[in-house]
PDB file of C-alpha atoms in Angstrom:
ATOM      1  CA  UNK A 194     240.371 -54.568-162.197  1.00  0.00           C
ATOM      2  CA  UNK A 195     242.822 -56.124-160.060  1.00  0.00           C
ATOM      3  CA  UNK A 196     240.435 -56.775-157.293  1.00  0.00           C
ATOM      4  CA  UNK A 197     237.289 -59.521-156.591  1.00  0.00           C
ATOM      5  CA  UNK A 198     234.011 -58.337-156.636  1.00  0.00           C
ATOM      6  CA  UNK A 199     232.473 -58.849-153.038  1.00  0.00           C
ATOM      7  CA  UNK A 200     230.278 -61.693-153.255  1.00  0.00           C
ATOM      8  CA  UNK A 201     227.606 -59.993-150.444  1.00  0.00           C
ATOM      9  CA  UNK A 202     224.679 -57.668-151.674  1.00  0.00           C
ATOM     10  CA  UNK A 203     225.282 -54.672-152.018  1.00  0.00           C
ATOM     11  CA  UNK A 204     223.586 -52.714-149.282  1.00  0.00           C
ATOM     12  CA  UNK A 205     223.149 -48.661-149.579  1.00  0.00           C
ATOM     13  CA  UNK A 206     224.008 -46.494-146.836  1.00  0.00           C
ATOM     14  CA  UNK A 207     224.339 -43.360-145.612  1.00  0.00           C
ATOM     15  CA  UNK A 208     227.886 -42.844-143.330  1.00  0.00           C
ATOM     16  CA  UNK A 209     227.203 -39.584-140.447  1.00  0.00           C
ATOM     17  CA  UNK A 210     230.004 -39.466-139.244  1.00  0.00           C
ATOM     18  CA  UNK A 211     233.708 -41.196-139.806  1.00  0.00           C
ATOM     19  CA  UNK A 212     236.180 -42.180-137.129  1.00  0.00           C
ATOM     20  CA  UNK A 213     239.409 -40.791-138.077  1.00  0.00           C
ATOM     21  CA  UNK A 214     242.709 -43.240-137.829  1.00  0.00           C
ATOM     22  CA  UNK A 215     243.347 -44.106-134.277  1.00  0.00           C
ATOM     23  CA  UNK A 216     240.606 -43.158-132.133  1.00  0.00           C
ATOM     24  CA  UNK A 217     237.932 -45.519-131.066  1.00  0.00           C
ATOM     25  CA  UNK A 218     234.424 -45.219-131.377  1.00  0.00           C
ATOM     26  CA  UNK A 219     234.206 -45.177-127.214  1.00  0.00           C
ATOM     27  CA  UNK A 220     236.692 -42.315-127.463  1.00  0.00           C
ATOM     28  CA  UNK A 221     234.309 -40.189-129.816  1.00  0.00           C
ATOM     29  CA  UNK A 222     231.384 -40.858-127.901  1.00  0.00           C
ATOM     30  CA  UNK A 223     232.872 -39.923-124.880  1.00  0.00           C
ATOM     31  CA  UNK A 224     233.885 -36.792-126.535  1.00  0.00           C
ATOM     32  CA  UNK A 225     230.806 -35.982-128.079  1.00  0.00           C
ATOM     33  CA  UNK A 226     229.519 -32.823-126.875  1.00  0.00           C
ATOM     34  CA  UNK A 227     224.979 -33.315-125.462  1.00  0.00           C
ATOM     35  CA  UNK A 228     224.750 -30.207-124.681  1.00  0.00           C
ATOM     36  CA  UNK A 229     221.465 -29.757-126.830  1.00  0.00           C
ATOM     37  CA  UNK A 230     222.794 -27.413-129.189  1.00  0.00           C
ATOM     38  CA  UNK A 231     220.533 -27.671-132.238  1.00  0.00           C
ATOM     39  CA  UNK A 232     220.439 -26.215-135.947  1.00  0.00           C
ATOM     40  CA  UNK A 233     218.456 -25.845-139.497  1.00  0.00           C
ATOM     41  CA  UNK A 234     219.638 -28.032-142.066  1.00  0.00           C
ATOM     42  CA  UNK A 235     219.425 -26.227-145.252  1.00  0.00           C
ATOM     43  CA  UNK A 236     220.770 -28.747-147.779  1.00  0.00           C
ATOM     44  CA  UNK A 237     222.120 -32.188-148.240  1.00  0.00           C
ATOM     45  CA  UNK A 238     225.114 -33.084-150.275  1.00  0.00           C
ATOM     46  CA  UNK A 239     226.169 -36.035-151.140  1.00  0.00           C
ATOM     47  CA  UNK A 240     229.794 -37.566-150.860  1.00  0.00           C
ATOM     48  CA  UNK A 241     231.999 -40.127-153.415  1.00  0.00           C
ATOM     49  CA  UNK A 242     234.514 -41.072-150.937  1.00  0.00           C
ATOM     50  CA  UNK A 243     238.250 -41.722-152.695  1.00  0.00           C
ATOM     51  CA  UNK A 244     240.062 -44.083-150.139  1.00  0.00           C
ATOM     52  CA  UNK A 245     243.814 -43.380-150.520  1.00  0.00           C
ATOM     53  CA  UNK A 246     243.423 -39.822-151.847  1.00  0.00           C
ATOM     54  CA  UNK A 247     243.272 -36.280-151.151  1.00  0.00           C
ATOM     55  CA  UNK A 248     241.224 -35.094-151.050  1.00  0.00           C
ATOM     56  CA  UNK A 249     239.182 -38.015-150.055  1.00  0.00           C
ATOM     57  CA  UNK A 250     235.791 -36.578-151.048  1.00  0.00           C
ATOM     58  CA  UNK A 251     234.226 -35.263-154.033  1.00  0.00           C
ATOM     59  CA  UNK A 252     230.824 -33.276-153.794  1.00  0.00           C
ATOM     60  CA  UNK A 253     228.526 -35.434-156.664  1.00  0.00           C
ATOM     61  CA  UNK A 254     224.884 -33.504-155.684  1.00  0.00           C
ATOM     62  CA  UNK A 255     223.935 -31.268-153.435  1.00  0.00           C
ATOM     63  CA  UNK A 256     220.349 -30.311-153.043  1.00  0.00           C
ATOM     64  CA  UNK A 257     218.673 -27.795-150.867  1.00  0.00           C
ATOM     65  CA  UNK A 258     215.677 -28.788-147.799  1.00  0.00           C
ATOM     66  CA  UNK A 259     212.496 -26.958-148.154  1.00  0.00           C
ATOM     67  CA  UNK A 260     211.996 -24.608-145.585  1.00  0.00           C
TER      68      UNK A 260
END
């Protein structure tokens, strides 16, 4: 396939936020609003990332949450 598979074990994870190109984690953290805004999540969506493509994200699954 043109690349060597990684030797490290696969570790599934959830990315809560991804920084845009050119920003640092400190810039994001310092500009984040901590005003106590709350919301109720009604569903969870699983996305597949396509690096280097537009659109970069594809919806794989959307699951409603119990109220």
